């Protein structure tokens, strides 16, 4: 009886230890296709202003911060290759102190994604691209050539690339770069005190991102 009890105990303990080892192994293939990534980072870039009368101004904005959330799904289509789609939302501020302007921006981007994910390698590169829709609250102070305060929707392009570093079967560190291009039109600005009609803005932004990704 004692020998039988030992055999039964070993029969239970060995598979349990194997399962625990797999759970701690970052290279274990993920079986949950839904991915949720929370990220933050730094933002830098420039804004070009073009008035209807032909006046234009291009100014870099000060380095700021960004926070965002990406929800998507991955599907393996070939050995070590995953394709997916995602919806990304973010918030950031493009601001300059002199000449002064401030753009508070909320973006929403549907993305087509691709990822190289060899299970034997602990780093998985990925890329994504898609259209960007943004709501912007713009405020130009009187210290700049243009003066206006307005809000509206901007449209453009969102492209990104990064690395996923698995730290568990359903958790990964996410390191990425994001490029964002937005165009908008604001109403009734003035140029040096003279109303010049609408002004078109072109924003080019670069982001360095770090986040954590969960699988469900």
Coordinates of N, CA and C in Angstrom, one line a residue:
X1 N 0.8 -1.2 0.0 CA 0.0 0.0 0.0 C 0.9 1.3 0.0
X2 N 1.9 1.2 0.8 CA 2.8 2.4 0.9 C 3.4 2.6 -0.5
X3 N 3.9 1.6 -1.2 CA 4.5 1.7 -2.5 C 3.5 2.3 -3.5
X4 N 2.2 1.8 -3.4 CA 1.2 2.3 -4.3 C 0.9 3.8 -4.1
X5 N 0.9 4.2 -2.8 CA 0.7 5.6 -2.5 C 1.8 6.5 -3.1
X6 N 3.1 6.0 -3.0 CA 4.2 6.7 -3.5 C 4.1 6.9 -5.0
X7 N 3.7 5.8 -5.7 CA 3.6 5.8 -7.2 C 2.5 6.8 -7.6
X8 N 1.3 6.8 -6.9 CA 0.3 7.7 -7.2 C 0.7 9.2 -6.9
X9 N 1.4 9.4 -5.9 CA 1.9 10.7 -5.6 C 2.8 11.3 -6.7
X10 N 3.7 10.4 -7.1 CA 4.6 10.8 -8.2 C 3.8 11.0 -9.5
X11 N 2.8 10.2 -9.7 CA 2.0 10.4 -10.9 C 1.3 11.7 -11.0
X12 N 1.0 12.3 -9.8 CA 0.3 13.6 -9.7 C 1.3 14.7 -9.8
X13 N 2.4 14.5 -9.0 CA 3.4 15.6 -8.9 C 4.2 15.9 -10.1
X14 N 4.6 14.9 -10.9 CA 5.4 15.1 -12.1 C 4.7 15.9 -13.1
X15 N 3.4 15.5 -13.5 CA 2.7 16.4 -14.5 C 2.5 17.8 -14.0
X16 N 2.2 17.9 -12.6 CA 2.0 19.3 -12.1 C 3.3 20.1 -12.2
X17 N 4.4 19.5 -12.0 CA 5.7 20.3 -12.1 C 6.0 20.6 -13.6
X18 N 5.6 19.7 -14.5 CA 5.8 20.0 -15.9 C 4.9 21.2 -16.3
X19 N 3.7 21.2 -15.8 CA 2.7 22.3 -16.2 C 3.2 23.6 -15.6
X20 N 3.8 23.6 -14.4 CA 4.3 24.8 -13.8 C 5.5 25.3 -14.5
X21 N 6.4 24.4 -15.0 CA 7.5 24.8 -15.8 C 7.1 25.5 -17.1
X22 N 6.1 24.9 -17.7 CA 5.6 25.5 -19.0 C 5.0 26.9 -18.7
X23 N 4.3 27.1 -17.6 CA 3.7 28.4 -17.3 C 4.7 29.4 -17.1
X24 N 5.9 29.0 -16.6 CA 7.0 30.0 -16.4 C 7.9 30.2 -17.6
X25 N 7.7 29.4 -18.6 CA 8.5 29.5 -19.8 C 8.0 30.5 -20.8
X26 N 8.7 31.7 -21.0 CA 8.2 32.7 -21.8 C 8.1 32.2 -23.3
X27 N 8.7 31.2 -23.7 CA 8.6 30.8 -25.1 C 7.5 29.9 -25.3
X28 N 6.7 29.5 -24.3 CA 5.5 28.7 -24.5 C 4.5 29.4 -25.5
X29 N 4.1 28.7 -26.6 CA 3.2 29.4 -27.5 C 1.9 29.8 -26.9
X30 N 1.5 31.1 -27.2 CA 0.3 31.6 -26.6 C -0.9 31.0 -27.3
X31 N -1.9 30.7 -26.5 CA -3.2 30.1 -27.0 C -4.3 31.1 -26.9
X32 N -4.1 32.3 -26.4 CA -5.2 33.3 -26.2 C -5.0 34.4 -27.2
X33 N -5.8 34.6 -28.2 CA -5.6 35.5 -29.3 C -5.8 37.0 -29.0
X34 N -6.6 37.3 -28.0 CA -6.9 38.7 -27.7 C -5.7 39.3 -26.9
X35 N -5.3 40.5 -27.4 CA -4.1 41.2 -26.8 C -4.6 42.6 -26.4
X36 N -4.2 43.0 -25.1 CA -4.5 44.3 -24.6 C -3.2 44.9 -24.2
X37 N -2.8 46.0 -24.8 CA -1.5 46.7 -24.5 C -1.7 48.0 -23.9
X38 N -1.2 48.3 -22.7 CA -1.2 49.6 -22.1 C 0.2 50.2 -22.2
X39 N 0.3 51.5 -22.7 CA 1.6 52.0 -23.0 C 1.7 53.5 -22.6
X40 N 2.9 54.0 -22.5 CA 3.2 55.4 -22.3 C 4.5 55.7 -23.0
X41 N 4.9 57.0 -23.0 CA 6.1 57.3 -23.7 C 6.3 58.8 -23.9
X42 N 7.2 59.2 -24.7 CA 7.6 60.5 -25.0 C 7.2 60.9 -26.4
X43 N 6.9 62.2 -26.6 CA 6.4 62.7 -27.9 C 7.3 63.9 -28.4
X44 N 7.6 63.9 -29.6 CA 8.3 65.1 -30.2 C 7.9 65.2 -31.6
X45 N 8.0 66.4 -32.2 CA 7.5 66.6 -33.6 C 7.4 68.1 -33.9
X46 N 6.7 68.4 -35.0 CA 6.5 69.8 -35.4 C 5.1 70.0 -36.0
X47 N 4.7 71.2 -36.1 CA 3.4 71.6 -36.7 C 3.7 72.7 -37.7
X48 N 3.1 72.5 -38.9 CA 3.1 73.6 -39.9 C 1.8 74.2 -40.0
X49 N 1.8 75.6 -40.1 CA 0.5 76.4 -40.2 C 0.5 77.1 -41.5
X50 N -0.5 76.9 -42.3 CA -0.7 77.5 -43.6 C -2.0 78.3 -43.6
X51 N -1.9 79.7 -43.7 CA -3.1 80.5 -43.8 C -3.6 80.6 -45.2
X52 N -4.8 81.1 -45.4 CA -5.4 81.2 -46.7 C -4.8 82.3 -47.5
X53 N -4.1 83.3 -46.8 CA -3.5 84.4 -47.6 C -2.1 84.0 -48.0
X54 N -1.7 82.8 -47.7 CA -0.3 82.4 -48.1 C 0.7 82.4 -47.1
X55 N 0.4 83.0 -45.9 CA 1.4 83.0 -44.8 C 1.5 81.6 -44.2
X56 N 2.7 81.3 -43.8 CA 3.0 79.9 -43.3 C 4.0 80.0 -42.2
X57 N 4.0 79.1 -41.3 CA 4.9 79.0 -40.1 C 5.0 77.5 -39.7
X58 N 6.3 77.1 -39.5 CA 6.6 75.8 -39.1 C 7.4 75.8 -37.8
X59 N 6.9 75.2 -36.7 CA 7.5 75.2 -35.4 C 7.6 73.8 -34.8
X60 N 8.7 73.5 -34.3 CA 8.8 72.2 -33.5 C 8.1 72.4 -32.2
X61 N 7.5 71.3 -31.6 CA 7.0 71.5 -30.3 C 7.9 70.8 -29.3
X62 N 7.7 71.2 -28.0 CA 8.5 70.7 -26.9 C 8.2 69.2 -26.7
X63 N 9.2 68.5 -26.2 CA 9.0 67.1 -25.9 C 8.0 66.9 -24.8
X64 N 7.0 66.1 -25.0 CA 5.9 65.9 -24.1 C 5.7 64.4 -23.8
X65 N 4.5 64.0 -23.3 CA 4.2 62.7 -23.0 C 3.0 62.2 -23.7
X66 N 2.8 60.8 -23.8 CA 1.7 60.2 -24.4 C 1.3 59.0 -23.6
X67 N 0.0 58.7 -23.5 CA -0.6 57.5 -22.9 C -1.6 56.9 -23.9
X68 N -1.6 55.6 -23.9 CA -2.5 54.9 -24.8 C -2.9 53.5 -24.5
X69 N -3.8 53.0 -25.2 CA -4.3 51.6 -25.0 C -4.6 51.0 -26.4
X70 N -4.1 49.8 -26.6 CA -4.3 49.1 -27.9 C -4.9 47.7 -27.6
X71 N -6.1 47.4 -28.3 CA -6.8 46.2 -28.2 C -6.8 45.5 -29.5
X72 N -6.3 44.3 -29.6 CA -6.3 43.6 -30.9 C -6.3 42.1 -30.8
X73 N -6.1 41.5 -31.9 CA -6.1 40.0 -31.9 C -5.0 39.5 -32.9
X74 N -4.3 38.4 -32.6 CA -3.3 37.8 -33.4 C -3.7 36.4 -33.9
X75 N -3.4 36.1 -35.1 CA -3.7 34.8 -35.6 C -2.4 34.3 -36.4
X76 N -2.0 33.1 -36.1 CA -0.8 32.5 -36.8 C -1.2 32.1 -38.2
X77 N -0.5 32.6 -39.2 CA -0.9 32.3 -40.6 C 0.2 31.4 -41.2
X78 N 1.4 31.4 -40.6 CA 2.5 30.6 -41.1 C 3.4 30.3 -39.9
X79 N 4.4 29.5 -40.1 CA 5.4 29.2 -39.0 C 6.1 30.5 -38.6
X80 N 5.9 30.9 -37.4 CA 6.6 32.0 -36.8 C 6.1 33.4 -37.4
X81 N 4.9 33.4 -38.0 CA 4.4 34.6 -38.6 C 2.9 34.8 -38.1
X82 N 2.6 35.9 -37.5 CA 1.2 36.2 -37.0 C 0.7 37.4 -37.7
X83 N -0.5 37.4 -38.1 CA -1.2 38.6 -38.6 C -2.3 39.0 -37.7
X84 N -2.6 40.3 -37.6 CA -3.7 40.7 -36.7 C -4.2 42.1 -37.0
X85 N -5.3 42.4 -36.3 CA -5.9 43.8 -36.4 C -6.0 44.3 -35.0
X86 N -6.0 45.6 -34.9 CA -6.0 46.3 -33.6 C -6.7 47.6 -33.7
X87 N -7.2 48.1 -32.5 CA -7.8 49.4 -32.4 C -7.0 50.1 -31.3
X88 N -6.4 51.2 -31.7 CA -5.5 52.0 -30.8 C -6.1 53.3 -30.4
X89 N -6.1 53.7 -29.1 CA -6.5 55.0 -28.7 C -5.4 55.6 -27.9
X90 N -5.2 56.9 -28.0 CA -4.1 57.6 -27.3 C -4.5 59.0 -27.0
X91 N -3.7 59.6 -26.0 CA -3.9 61.0 -25.7 C -2.5 61.6 -25.5
X92 N -2.3 62.8 -26.1 CA -1.0 63.5 -25.9 C -1.2 65.0 -26.1
X93 N -0.2 65.8 -25.7 CA -0.2 67.2 -25.9 C 1.0 67.6 -26.6
X94 N 0.8 68.4 -27.7 CA 1.9 69.0 -28.5 C 1.9 70.5 -28.1
X95 N 2.9 70.9 -27.4 CA 3.0 72.3 -26.8 C 4.3 72.9 -27.0
X96 N 4.3 74.2 -27.3 CA 5.5 75.0 -27.4 C 5.3 76.3 -26.6
X97 N 6.4 76.7 -25.9 CA 6.3 77.8 -25.0 C 6.5 79.1 -25.8
X98 N 7.4 79.2 -26.8 CA 7.7 80.4 -27.5 C 8.1 80.1 -28.9
X99 N 7.4 80.6 -29.9 CA 6.0 81.1 -29.9 C 5.1 80.1 -29.3
X100 N 4.1 80.5 -28.6 CA 3.2 79.6 -27.8 C 2.1 79.0 -28.7
X101 N 2.0 77.7 -28.5 CA 0.8 77.0 -29.0 C 0.6 75.7 -28.2
X102 N -0.6 75.2 -28.2 CA -0.9 73.9 -27.5 C -2.0 73.2 -28.2
X103 N -1.7 71.9 -28.6 CA -2.6 71.0 -29.2 C -2.8 69.9 -28.3
X104 N -4.0 69.7 -27.8 CA -4.4 68.5 -27.0 C -5.1 67.6 -27.9
X105 N -4.6 66.4 -28.1 CA -5.0 65.5 -29.1 C -5.4 64.1 -28.6
X106 N -6.6 63.6 -29.0 CA -7.0 62.3 -28.7 C -7.1 61.6 -30.1
X107 N -6.5 60.4 -30.2 CA -6.4 59.7 -31.5 C -7.1 58.4 -31.4
X108 N -7.6 57.9 -32.5 CA -8.2 56.6 -32.7 C -7.7 56.0 -34.0
X109 N -7.0 54.8 -34.0 CA -6.4 54.3 -35.2 C -6.7 52.8 -35.3
X110 N -7.5 52.4 -36.4 CA -7.6 51.0 -36.7 C -6.3 50.5 -37.4
X111 N -5.7 49.5 -37.0 CA -4.4 49.1 -37.5 C -4.4 47.6 -38.1
X112 N -3.7 47.5 -39.1 CA -3.3 46.1 -39.6 C -1.9 45.8 -39.1
X113 N -1.8 44.6 -38.5 CA -0.6 44.3 -37.8 C 0.1 43.0 -38.3
X114 N 1.4 42.9 -38.2 CA 2.1 41.7 -38.6 C 3.2 41.5 -37.5
X115 N 3.5 40.3 -37.2 CA 4.5 40.0 -36.1 C 5.3 38.7 -36.5
X116 N 6.6 38.8 -36.3 CA 7.5 37.6 -36.5 C 7.7 37.1 -35.1
X117 N 7.2 35.8 -34.8 CA 7.2 35.3 -33.4 C 7.8 33.9 -33.3
X118 N 9.1 33.8 -33.6 CA 9.7 32.5 -33.4 C 9.7 32.1 -31.9
X119 N 9.2 30.9 -31.5 CA 9.1 30.6 -30.1 C 10.4 30.3 -29.4
X120 N 11.5 30.1 -30.3 CA 12.8 29.8 -29.7 C 13.5 31.1 -29.4
X121 N 13.0 32.2 -29.8 CA 13.7 33.5 -29.6 C 12.8 34.4 -28.7
X122 N 13.4 35.0 -27.7 CA 12.6 35.8 -26.7 C 12.3 37.2 -27.1
X123 N 12.4 37.6 -28.4 CA 12.1 38.9 -28.8 C 11.3 38.8 -30.1
X124 N 10.1 39.4 -30.2 CA 9.3 39.2 -31.4 C 9.1 40.6 -32.0
X125 N 9.6 40.9 -33.2 CA 9.4 42.2 -33.8 C 8.0 42.2 -34.5
X126 N 7.4 43.4 -34.5 CA 6.1 43.6 -35.1 C 6.0 45.0 -35.8
X127 N 5.0 45.1 -36.6 CA 4.8 46.4 -37.3 C 3.3 46.6 -37.5
X128 N 2.8 47.8 -37.6 CA 1.4 48.1 -37.9 C 1.3 49.4 -38.6
X129 N 0.2 49.5 -39.4 CA -0.1 50.7 -40.1 C -1.6 50.8 -40.3
X130 N -2.1 52.1 -40.3 CA -3.5 52.3 -40.5 C -3.9 53.8 -40.6
X131 N -5.1 54.1 -40.9 CA -5.5 55.5 -40.8 C -5.7 56.0 -39.4
X132 N -5.5 57.3 -39.2 CA -5.7 57.9 -37.9 C -6.8 59.0 -37.9
X133 N -7.6 58.9 -36.9 CA -8.6 59.9 -36.7 C -8.4 60.6 -35.4
X134 N -8.4 61.9 -35.3 CA -8.0 62.6 -34.1 C -8.9 63.7 -33.8
X135 N -9.2 64.0 -32.5 CA -9.9 65.2 -32.1 C -8.9 66.1 -31.4
X136 N -8.8 67.3 -31.9 CA -7.8 68.3 -31.4 C -8.4 69.5 -30.9
X137 N -7.9 69.9 -29.8 CA -8.3 71.2 -29.2 C -7.0 72.1 -29.3
X138 N -7.1 73.1 -30.1 CA -5.9 73.9 -30.5 C -6.0 75.3 -29.9
X139 N -4.9 75.8 -29.3 CA -4.9 77.1 -28.7 C -3.5 77.7 -29.1
X140 N -3.5 78.8 -29.9 CA -2.3 79.5 -30.2 C -2.4 80.8 -29.5
X141 N -1.3 81.1 -28.7 CA -1.2 82.3 -27.9 C -0.8 83.5 -28.8
X142 N -1.0 84.7 -28.3 CA -0.7 85.9 -29.1 C 0.8 86.1 -29.4
X143 N 1.7 85.3 -28.8 CA 3.1 85.5 -29.0 C 3.5 85.0 -30.4
X144 N 2.7 84.1 -31.0 CA 3.0 83.6 -32.3 C 2.5 84.5 -33.4
X145 N 2.8 84.2 -34.7 CA 2.3 85.0 -35.8 C 0.8 84.8 -35.9
X146 N 0.4 83.5 -35.9 CA -1.0 83.1 -35.9 C -1.6 83.2 -34.5
X147 N -2.9 83.6 -34.5 CA -3.6 83.6 -33.2 C -5.0 83.0 -33.4
X148 N -5.3 81.9 -32.7 CA -6.6 81.3 -32.8 C -6.8 80.3 -31.7
X149 N -8.1 80.0 -31.4 CA -8.5 79.0 -30.5 C -9.7 78.3 -31.1
X150 N -9.5 77.0 -31.4 CA -10.5 76.2 -32.1 C -10.3 74.8 -31.8
X151 N -11.3 73.9 -32.2 CA -11.2 72.5 -32.0 C -11.9 71.8 -33.2
X152 N -11.5 70.6 -33.5 CA -12.0 69.9 -34.6 C -11.3 68.6 -34.8
X153 N -11.8 67.9 -35.9 CA -11.2 66.6 -36.2 C -10.1 66.7 -37.2
X154 N -9.1 65.8 -37.0 CA -7.9 65.7 -37.9 C -7.9 64.3 -38.4
X155 N -7.3 64.1 -39.6 CA -7.2 62.8 -40.3 C -5.7 62.6 -40.8
X156 N -5.3 61.4 -40.8 CA -3.9 61.2 -41.3 C -3.5 59.7 -41.2
X157 N -2.3 59.5 -40.9 CA -1.6 58.2 -41.0 C -1.0 57.8 -39.7
X158 N -1.1 56.6 -39.3 CA -0.5 56.0 -38.1 C 0.4 54.8 -38.5
X159 N 1.7 54.9 -38.2 CA 2.5 53.7 -38.5 C 3.4 53.5 -37.3
X160 N 3.8 52.2 -37.1 CA 4.6 51.9 -35.9 C 5.3 50.6 -36.1
X161 N 6.4 50.4 -35.3 CA 7.1 49.2 -35.3 C 7.6 49.0 -33.9
X162 N 7.9 47.8 -33.5 CA 8.3 47.6 -32.1 C 8.8 46.1 -31.9
X163 N 9.0 45.9 -30.6 CA 9.5 44.6 -30.1 C 8.6 44.1 -29.0
X164 N 8.1 42.9 -29.0 CA 7.5 42.3 -27.9 C 8.5 41.3 -27.2
X165 N 8.6 41.4 -25.9 CA 9.6 40.6 -25.1 C 8.7 39.8 -24.2
X166 N 8.4 38.5 -24.5 CA 7.6 37.7 -23.6 C 8.3 37.5 -22.3
X167 N 7.5 37.7 -21.2 CA 8.0 37.4 -19.8 C 7.1 36.3 -19.1
X168 N 6.2 35.8 -19.9 CA 5.3 34.7 -19.4 C 4.4 34.3 -20.5
X169 N 3.7 33.2 -20.4 CA 2.9 32.7 -21.5 C 1.9 33.6 -22.0
X170 N 1.4 34.6 -21.2 CA 0.4 35.5 -21.7 C 0.7 37.0 -21.3
X171 N 2.0 37.3 -21.1 CA 2.4 38.6 -20.7 C 3.7 39.0 -21.5
X172 N 3.8 40.2 -22.0 CA 5.0 40.6 -22.7 C 5.3 42.1 -22.5
X173 N 6.5 42.5 -22.4 CA 6.9 43.9 -22.5 C 6.9 44.3 -23.9
X174 N 6.4 45.6 -24.1 CA 6.3 46.1 -25.5 C 7.1 47.4 -25.6
X175 N 8.1 47.4 -26.5 CA 8.9 48.5 -26.8 C 8.7 49.0 -28.2
X176 N 8.3 50.2 -28.5 CA 7.9 50.6 -29.8 C 8.2 52.0 -30.2
X177 N 8.2 52.2 -31.5 CA 8.3 53.6 -32.1 C 7.0 53.8 -32.9
X178 N 6.5 55.0 -32.9 CA 5.2 55.4 -33.6 C 5.5 56.7 -34.4
X179 N 5.0 56.7 -35.6 CA 5.0 57.8 -36.4 C 3.5 58.2 -36.7
X180 N 3.2 59.5 -36.5 CA 1.8 60.0 -36.7 C 1.8 61.2 -37.6
X181 N 1.0 61.2 -38.6 CA 0.8 62.4 -39.5 C -0.6 62.8 -39.5
X182 N -0.9 64.1 -39.1 CA -2.3 64.6 -39.0 C -2.4 65.9 -39.8
X183 N -3.6 66.0 -40.5 CA -4.0 67.3 -41.1 C -5.3 67.8 -40.5
X184 N -5.4 69.1 -40.3 CA -6.6 69.7 -39.8 C -6.8 71.1 -40.4
X185 N -8.0 71.6 -40.2 CA -8.3 73.0 -40.7 C -9.0 73.7 -39.5
X186 N -8.5 74.8 -39.1 CA -9.1 75.6 -38.1 C -9.7 76.9 -38.6
X187 N -10.7 77.4 -38.0 CA -11.5 78.6 -38.5 C -11.1 79.9 -37.8
X188 N -11.2 81.0 -38.6 CA -11.1 82.3 -38.1 C -9.8 82.6 -37.3
X189 N -8.7 82.3 -37.7 CA -7.5 82.8 -37.0 C -7.1 84.2 -37.5
X190 N -6.2 84.8 -36.8 CA -5.6 86.0 -37.3 C -4.1 85.9 -37.5
X191 N -3.6 86.7 -38.4 CA -2.1 86.8 -38.6 C -1.7 88.2 -38.3
X192 N -0.9 88.3 -37.2 CA -0.5 89.6 -36.7 C -1.6 90.6 -36.6
X193 N -2.8 90.1 -36.0 CA -3.9 90.9 -35.7 C -4.9 91.0 -36.9
X194 N -4.6 90.5 -38.1 CA -5.5 90.6 -39.2 C -6.1 89.2 -39.5
X195 N -7.4 89.2 -39.6 CA -8.1 87.9 -39.9 C -7.8 87.4 -41.3
X196 N -7.4 86.2 -41.4 CA -6.9 85.6 -42.6 C -7.7 84.4 -43.0
X197 N -8.9 84.2 -42.5 CA -9.7 83.1 -42.8 C -9.2 81.8 -42.1
X198 N -9.4 80.7 -42.8 CA -9.0 79.4 -42.2 C -7.5 79.2 -42.2
X199 N -7.0 78.3 -41.4 CA -5.6 78.0 -41.4 C -5.5 76.4 -41.4
X200 N -4.7 75.9 -42.2 CA -4.5 74.5 -42.3 C -3.3 74.1 -41.5
X201 N -3.4 73.0 -40.7 CA -2.2 72.6 -39.9 C -1.8 71.2 -40.4
X202 N -0.5 70.9 -40.4 CA 0.1 69.6 -40.7 C 1.0 69.3 -39.5
X203 N 0.6 68.2 -38.8 CA 1.4 67.8 -37.7 C 2.2 66.5 -38.0
X204 N 3.4 66.5 -37.7 CA 4.3 65.3 -37.8 C 4.9 65.0 -36.5
X205 N 4.5 63.8 -35.9 CA 5.0 63.5 -34.6 C 5.7 62.1 -34.5
X206 N 6.6 62.0 -33.6 CA 7.4 60.8 -33.4 C 7.3 60.4 -31.9
X207 N 7.1 59.2 -31.6 CA 6.8 58.7 -30.2 C 7.8 57.5 -29.9
X208 N 8.4 57.6 -28.8 CA 9.0 56.4 -28.2 C 8.2 55.8 -27.1
X209 N 7.8 54.5 -27.2 CA 6.8 53.9 -26.4 C 7.3 52.7 -25.6
X210 N 6.8 52.6 -24.4 CA 7.1 51.4 -23.6 C 5.8 51.0 -22.9
X211 N 5.5 49.7 -22.9 CA 4.2 49.2 -22.4 C 4.2 47.8 -21.9
X212 N 3.1 47.3 -21.5 CA 3.0 45.9 -21.2 C 1.7 45.3 -21.9
X213 N 1.9 44.1 -22.4 CA 0.8 43.5 -23.2 C 0.3 42.2 -22.5
X214 N -1.0 42.1 -22.4 CA -1.6 40.9 -21.8 C -2.5 40.2 -22.8
X215 N -2.5 38.8 -22.7 CA -3.3 38.0 -23.6 C -4.5 37.4 -22.8
X216 N -5.6 37.4 -23.5 CA -6.9 36.9 -22.9 C -7.5 35.9 -23.8

